[in-house]
Amino acid sequence: MRRFASQYRDFFRLPDVAALVTVALLSRMPIGMVGLAMLLFLRESLGSYALAGTVSGVYFTAMAIAAPVQGRLIDRSGPRLTVAVTGIAHPIALGAVLAGALAGAGLGAVASAAAVAG
């Protein structure tokens, strides 16, 4: 056990590792919160857990597909452009999910916006 802890201690002493791990953990916290908030909001606006779950499923499926692609783009071209584009597109697409659900748009429109958000 001490050897295991020693390896982690050595790892976190490398330059910038502790800061990078902290930022990575904090940046992933909202993923679960957005999913739950989306499910509860859509249940209220669409009137059904089945419809809300469908849209949430589309959102998380799109996220699962897009995450490796985004990671590859970051590895190839650096984080600046990829993070800037996704940082702008994600909240706009979440706003489209919100607006579509509030406006009574069909399931396809709301699910499409959720796919873009993911």
mmCIF file with all atom_site columns, C-alpha atoms in Angstrom:
data_model
loop_
_atom_site.group_PDB
_atom_site.id
_atom_site.type_symbol
_atom_site.label_atom_id
_atom_site.label_alt_id
_atom_site.label_comp_id
_atom_site.label_asym_id
_atom_site.label_entity_id
_atom_site.label_seq_id
_atom_site.pdbx_PDB_ins_code
_atom_site.Cartn_x
_atom_site.Cartn_y
_atom_site.Cartn_z
_atom_site.occupancy
_atom_site.B_iso_or_equiv
_atom_site.pdbx_formal_charge
_atom_site.auth_seq_id
_atom_site.auth_comp_id
_atom_site.auth_asym_id
_atom_site.auth_atom_id
_atom_site.pdbx_PDB_model_num
ATOM 1   C CA . MET A 1 1   ? 0.000   0.000  0.000   1.00 0.00 ? 1   MET A CA 1
ATOM 2   C CA . ARG A 1 2   ? 2.818   2.419  0.794   1.00 0.00 ? 2   ARG A CA 1
ATOM 3   C CA . ARG A 1 3   ? 4.400   1.800  -2.589  1.00 0.00 ? 3   ARG A CA 1
ATOM 4   C CA . PHE A 1 4   ? 1.100   2.596  -4.268  1.00 0.00 ? 4   PHE A CA 1
ATOM 5   C CA . ALA A 1 5   ? 0.718   5.849  -2.302  1.00 0.00 ? 5   ALA A CA 1
ATOM 6   C CA . SER A 1 6   ? 4.338   6.729  -2.968  1.00 0.00 ? 6   SER A CA 1
ATOM 7   C CA . GLN A 1 7   ? 3.819   6.397  -6.717  1.00 0.00 ? 7   GLN A CA 1
ATOM 8   C CA . TYR A 1 8   ? 0.849   8.763  -6.601  1.00 0.00 ? 8   TYR A CA 1
ATOM 9   C CA . ARG A 1 9   ? 2.761   11.209 -4.422  1.00 0.00 ? 9   ARG A CA 1
ATOM 10  C CA . ASP A 1 10  ? 5.595   11.222 -6.963  1.00 0.00 ? 10  ASP A CA 1
ATOM 11  C CA . PHE A 1 11  ? 3.126   11.657 -9.797  1.00 0.00 ? 11  PHE A CA 1
ATOM 12  C CA . PHE A 1 12  ? 1.421   14.664 -8.193  1.00 0.00 ? 12  PHE A CA 1
ATOM 13  C CA . ARG A 1 13  ? 4.797   16.312 -7.587  1.00 0.00 ? 13  ARG A CA 1
ATOM 14  C CA . LEU A 1 14  ? 5.396   16.581 -11.333 1.00 0.00 ? 14  LEU A CA 1
ATOM 15  C CA . PRO A 1 15  ? 4.977   20.136 -12.646 1.00 0.00 ? 15  PRO A CA 1
ATOM 16  C CA . ASP A 1 16  ? 1.338   21.161 -13.250 1.00 0.00 ? 16  ASP A CA 1
ATOM 17  C CA . VAL A 1 17  ? -0.091  17.683 -12.591 1.00 0.00 ? 17  VAL A CA 1
ATOM 18  C CA . ALA A 1 18  ? -1.999  18.589 -9.422  1.00 0.00 ? 18  ALA A CA 1
ATOM 19  C CA . ALA A 1 19  ? -3.552  21.653 -11.066 1.00 0.00 ? 19  ALA A CA 1
ATOM 20  C CA . LEU A 1 20  ? -4.500  19.697 -14.183 1.00 0.00 ? 20  LEU A CA 1
ATOM 21  C CA . VAL A 1 21  ? -6.127  16.885 -12.192 1.00 0.00 ? 21  VAL A CA 1
ATOM 22  C CA . THR A 1 22  ? -8.045  19.392 -10.059 1.00 0.00 ? 22  THR A CA 1
ATOM 23  C CA . VAL A 1 23  ? -9.352  21.249 -13.102 1.00 0.00 ? 23  VAL A CA 1
ATOM 24  C CA . ALA A 1 24  ? -10.278 17.974 -14.808 1.00 0.00 ? 24  ALA A CA 1
ATOM 25  C CA . LEU A 1 25  ? -12.274 16.804 -11.788 1.00 0.00 ? 25  LEU A CA 1
ATOM 26  C CA . LEU A 1 26  ? -14.060 20.124 -11.317 1.00 0.00 ? 26  LEU A CA 1
ATOM 27  C CA . SER A 1 27  ? -14.891 20.455 -15.006 1.00 0.00 ? 27  SER A CA 1
ATOM 28  C CA . ARG A 1 28  ? -16.614 17.055 -15.044 1.00 0.00 ? 28  ARG A CA 1
ATOM 29  C CA . MET A 1 29  ? -18.894 17.746 -12.084 1.00 0.00 ? 29  MET A CA 1
ATOM 30  C CA . PRO A 1 30  ? -21.554 19.598 -14.119 1.00 0.00 ? 30  PRO A CA 1
ATOM 31  C CA . ILE A 1 31  ? -22.004 16.654 -16.496 1.00 0.00 ? 31  ILE A CA 1
ATOM 32  C CA . GLY A 1 32  ? -24.182 14.768 -14.022 1.00 0.00 ? 32  GLY A CA 1
ATOM 33  C CA . MET A 1 33  ? -25.910 17.916 -12.839 1.00 0.00 ? 33  MET A CA 1
ATOM 34  C CA . VAL A 1 34  ? -26.909 18.939 -16.365 1.00 0.00 ? 34  VAL A CA 1
ATOM 35  C CA . GLY A 1 35  ? -28.326 15.482 -17.010 1.00 0.00 ? 35  GLY A CA 1
ATOM 36  C CA . LEU A 1 36  ? -30.466 15.487 -13.888 1.00 0.00 ? 36  LEU A CA 1
ATOM 37  C CA . ALA A 1 37  ? -31.604 19.077 -14.401 1.00 0.00 ? 37  ALA A CA 1
ATOM 38  C CA . MET A 1 38  ? -32.473 18.310 -18.026 1.00 0.00 ? 38  MET A CA 1
ATOM 39  C CA . LEU A 1 39  ? -34.449 15.215 -17.055 1.00 0.00 ? 39  LEU A CA 1
ATOM 40  C CA . LEU A 1 40  ? -36.470 17.026 -14.388 1.00 0.00 ? 40  LEU A CA 1
ATOM 41  C CA . PHE A 1 41  ? -37.087 20.096 -16.550 1.00 0.00 ? 41  PHE A CA 1
ATOM 42  C CA . LEU A 1 42  ? -38.119 18.047 -19.577 1.00 0.00 ? 42  LEU A CA 1
ATOM 43  C CA . ARG A 1 43  ? -40.391 15.868 -17.451 1.00 0.00 ? 43  ARG A CA 1
ATOM 44  C CA . GLU A 1 44  ? -42.209 19.005 -16.370 1.00 0.00 ? 44  GLU A CA 1
ATOM 45  C CA . SER A 1 45  ? -42.366 20.618 -19.816 1.00 0.00 ? 45  SER A CA 1
ATOM 46  C CA . LEU A 1 46  ? -42.966 17.502 -21.943 1.00 0.00 ? 46  LEU A CA 1
ATOM 47  C CA . GLY A 1 47  ? -45.226 15.854 -19.381 1.00 0.00 ? 47  GLY A CA 1
ATOM 48  C CA . SER A 1 48  ? -43.645 12.421 -19.415 1.00 0.00 ? 48  SER A CA 1
ATOM 49  C CA . TYR A 1 49  ? -40.636 10.697 -17.934 1.00 0.00 ? 49  TYR A CA 1
ATOM 50  C CA . ALA A 1 50  ? -40.467 8.550  -21.066 1.00 0.00 ? 50  ALA A CA 1
ATOM 51  C CA . LEU A 1 51  ? -40.089 11.568 -23.349 1.00 0.00 ? 51  LEU A CA 1
ATOM 52  C CA . ALA A 1 52  ? -37.719 13.289 -20.937 1.00 0.00 ? 52  ALA A CA 1
ATOM 53  C CA . GLY A 1 53  ? -35.642 10.118 -20.677 1.00 0.00 ? 53  GLY A CA 1
ATOM 54  C CA . THR A 1 54  ? -35.533 9.787  -24.451 1.00 0.00 ? 54  THR A CA 1
ATOM 55  C CA . VAL A 1 55  ? -34.172 13.311 -24.867 1.00 0.00 ? 55  VAL A CA 1
ATOM 56  C CA . SER A 1 56  ? -31.708 12.825 -22.009 1.00 0.00 ? 56  SER A CA 1
ATOM 57  C CA . GLY A 1 57  ? -30.598 9.552  -23.581 1.00 0.00 ? 57  GLY A CA 1
ATOM 58  C CA . VAL A 1 58  ? -29.994 11.307 -26.887 1.00 0.00 ? 58  VAL A CA 1
ATOM 59  C CA . TYR A 1 59  ? -27.952 13.952 -25.057 1.00 0.00 ? 59  TYR A CA 1
ATOM 60  C CA . PHE A 1 60  ? -25.735 11.424 -23.270 1.00 0.00 ? 60  PHE A CA 1
ATOM 61  C CA . THR A 1 61  ? -25.351 9.212  -26.343 1.00 0.00 ? 61  THR A CA 1
ATOM 62  C CA . ALA A 1 62  ? -24.192 12.204 -28.368 1.00 0.00 ? 62  ALA A CA 1
ATOM 63  C CA . MET A 1 63  ? -21.823 13.144 -25.558 1.00 0.00 ? 63  MET A CA 1
ATOM 64  C CA . ALA A 1 64  ? -20.375 9.625  -25.503 1.00 0.00 ? 64  ALA A CA 1
ATOM 65  C CA . ILE A 1 65  ? -19.798 9.776  -29.254 1.00 0.00 ? 65  ILE A CA 1
ATOM 66  C CA . ALA A 1 66  ? -18.386 13.313 -29.273 1.00 0.00 ? 66  ALA A CA 1
ATOM 67  C CA . ALA A 1 67  ? -16.022 13.029 -26.295 1.00 0.00 ? 67  ALA A CA 1
ATOM 68  C CA . PRO A 1 68  ? -13.380 10.849 -28.007 1.00 0.00 ? 68  PRO A CA 1
ATOM 69  C CA . VAL A 1 69  ? -13.558 13.036 -31.110 1.00 0.00 ? 69  VAL A CA 1
ATOM 70  C CA . GLN A 1 70  ? -13.045 16.162 -29.019 1.00 0.00 ? 70  GLN A CA 1
ATOM 71  C CA . GLY A 1 71  ? -10.171 14.497 -27.196 1.00 0.00 ? 71  GLY A CA 1
ATOM 72  C CA . ARG A 1 72  ? -8.509  13.605 -30.472 1.00 0.00 ? 72  ARG A CA 1
ATOM 73  C CA . LEU A 1 73  ? -8.937  17.175 -31.747 1.00 0.00 ? 73  LEU A CA 1
ATOM 74  C CA . ILE A 1 74  ? -7.402  18.541 -28.555 1.00 0.00 ? 74  ILE A CA 1
ATOM 75  C CA . ASP A 1 75  ? -4.463  16.148 -28.888 1.00 0.00 ? 75  ASP A CA 1
ATOM 76  C CA . ARG A 1 76  ? -3.864  17.130 -32.504 1.00 0.00 ? 76  ARG A CA 1
ATOM 77  C CA . SER A 1 77  ? -4.447  20.881 -32.479 1.00 0.00 ? 77  SER A CA 1
ATOM 78  C CA . GLY A 1 78  ? -4.299  21.885 -28.827 1.00 0.00 ? 78  GLY A CA 1
ATOM 79  C CA . PRO A 1 79  ? -7.140  22.785 -26.515 1.00 0.00 ? 79  PRO A CA 1
ATOM 80  C CA . ARG A 1 80  ? -7.636  26.449 -27.396 1.00 0.00 ? 80  ARG A CA 1
ATOM 81  C CA . LEU A 1 81  ? -9.819  26.147 -30.518 1.00 0.00 ? 81  LEU A CA 1
ATOM 82  C CA . THR A 1 82  ? -11.697 23.003 -29.473 1.00 0.00 ? 82  THR A CA 1
ATOM 83  C CA . VAL A 1 83  ? -12.544 24.333 -26.025 1.00 0.00 ? 83  VAL A CA 1
ATOM 84  C CA . ALA A 1 84  ? -13.556 27.714 -27.471 1.00 0.00 ? 84  ALA A CA 1
ATOM 85  C CA . VAL A 1 85  ? -15.913 26.163 -30.022 1.00 0.00 ? 85  VAL A CA 1
ATOM 86  C CA . THR A 1 86  ? -17.487 23.687 -27.614 1.00 0.00 ? 86  THR A CA 1
ATOM 87  C CA . GLY A 1 87  ? -17.633 26.321 -24.883 1.00 0.00 ? 87  GLY A CA 1
ATOM 88  C CA . ILE A 1 88  ? -19.784 28.473 -27.149 1.00 0.00 ? 88  ILE A CA 1
ATOM 89  C CA . ALA A 1 89  ? -21.815 25.748 -28.870 1.00 0.00 ? 89  ALA A CA 1
ATOM 90  C CA . HIS A 1 90  ? -22.754 23.762 -25.750 1.00 0.00 ? 90  HIS A CA 1
ATOM 91  C CA . PRO A 1 91  ? -24.651 26.498 -23.866 1.00 0.00 ? 91  PRO A CA 1
ATOM 92  C CA . ILE A 1 92  ? -26.339 27.664 -27.067 1.00 0.00 ? 92  ILE A CA 1
ATOM 93  C CA . ALA A 1 93  ? -27.532 24.120 -27.772 1.00 0.00 ? 93  ALA A CA 1
ATOM 94  C CA . LEU A 1 94  ? -28.714 23.692 -24.162 1.00 0.00 ? 94  LEU A CA 1
ATOM 95  C CA . GLY A 1 95  ? -30.621 26.954 -24.593 1.00 0.00 ? 95  GLY A CA 1
ATOM 96  C CA . ALA A 1 96  ? -32.194 25.503 -27.735 1.00 0.00 ? 96  ALA A CA 1
ATOM 97  C CA . VAL A 1 97  ? -33.332 22.458 -25.734 1.00 0.00 ? 97  VAL A CA 1
ATOM 98  C CA . LEU A 1 98  ? -34.838 24.786 -23.153 1.00 0.00 ? 98  LEU A CA 1
ATOM 99  C CA . ALA A 1 99  ? -36.491 27.043 -25.737 1.00 0.00 ? 99  ALA A CA 1
ATOM 100 C CA . GLY A 1 100 ? -37.812 24.127 -27.757 1.00 0.00 ? 100 GLY A CA 1
ATOM 101 C CA . ALA A 1 101 ? -39.345 22.444 -24.747 1.00 0.00 ? 101 ALA A CA 1
ATOM 102 C CA . LEU A 1 102 ? -40.909 25.678 -23.498 1.00 0.00 ? 102 LEU A CA 1
ATOM 103 C CA . ALA A 1 103 ? -42.255 26.541 -26.957 1.00 0.00 ? 103 ALA A CA 1
ATOM 104 C CA . GLY A 1 104 ? -43.869 23.131 -27.322 1.00 0.00 ? 104 GLY A CA 1
ATOM 105 C CA . ALA A 1 105 ? -41.656 22.047 -30.206 1.00 0.00 ? 105 ALA A CA 1
ATOM 106 C CA . GLY A 1 106 ? -41.897 18.410 -31.143 1.00 0.00 ? 106 GLY A CA 1
ATOM 107 C CA . LEU A 1 107 ? -39.835 15.639 -29.634 1.00 0.00 ? 107 LEU A CA 1
ATOM 108 C CA . GLY A 1 108 ? -37.638 15.517 -32.733 1.00 0.00 ? 108 GLY A CA 1
ATOM 109 C CA . ALA A 1 109 ? -36.672 19.181 -32.470 1.00 0.00 ? 109 ALA A CA 1
ATOM 110 C CA . VAL A 1 110 ? -35.908 18.979 -28.761 1.00 0.00 ? 110 VAL A CA 1
ATOM 111 C CA . ALA A 1 111 ? -33.974 15.727 -29.210 1.00 0.00 ? 111 ALA A CA 1
ATOM 112 C CA . SER A 1 112 ? -31.999 17.232 -32.101 1.00 0.00 ? 112 SER A CA 1
ATOM 113 C CA . ALA A 1 113 ? -30.999 20.187 -29.945 1.00 0.00 ? 113 ALA A CA 1
ATOM 114 C CA . ALA A 1 114 ? -30.016 17.744 -27.194 1.00 0.00 ? 114 ALA A CA 1
ATOM 115 C CA . ALA A 1 115 ? -27.866 15.815 -29.680 1.00 0.00 ? 115 ALA A CA 1
ATOM 116 C CA . VAL A 1 116 ? -26.037 18.998 -30.636 1.00 0.00 ? 116 VAL A CA 1
ATOM 117 C CA . ALA A 1 117 ? -25.603 19.877 -26.952 1.00 0.00 ? 117 ALA A CA 1
ATOM 118 C CA . GLY A 1 118 ? -24.108 16.467 -26.291 1.00 0.00 ? 118 GLY A CA 1
#
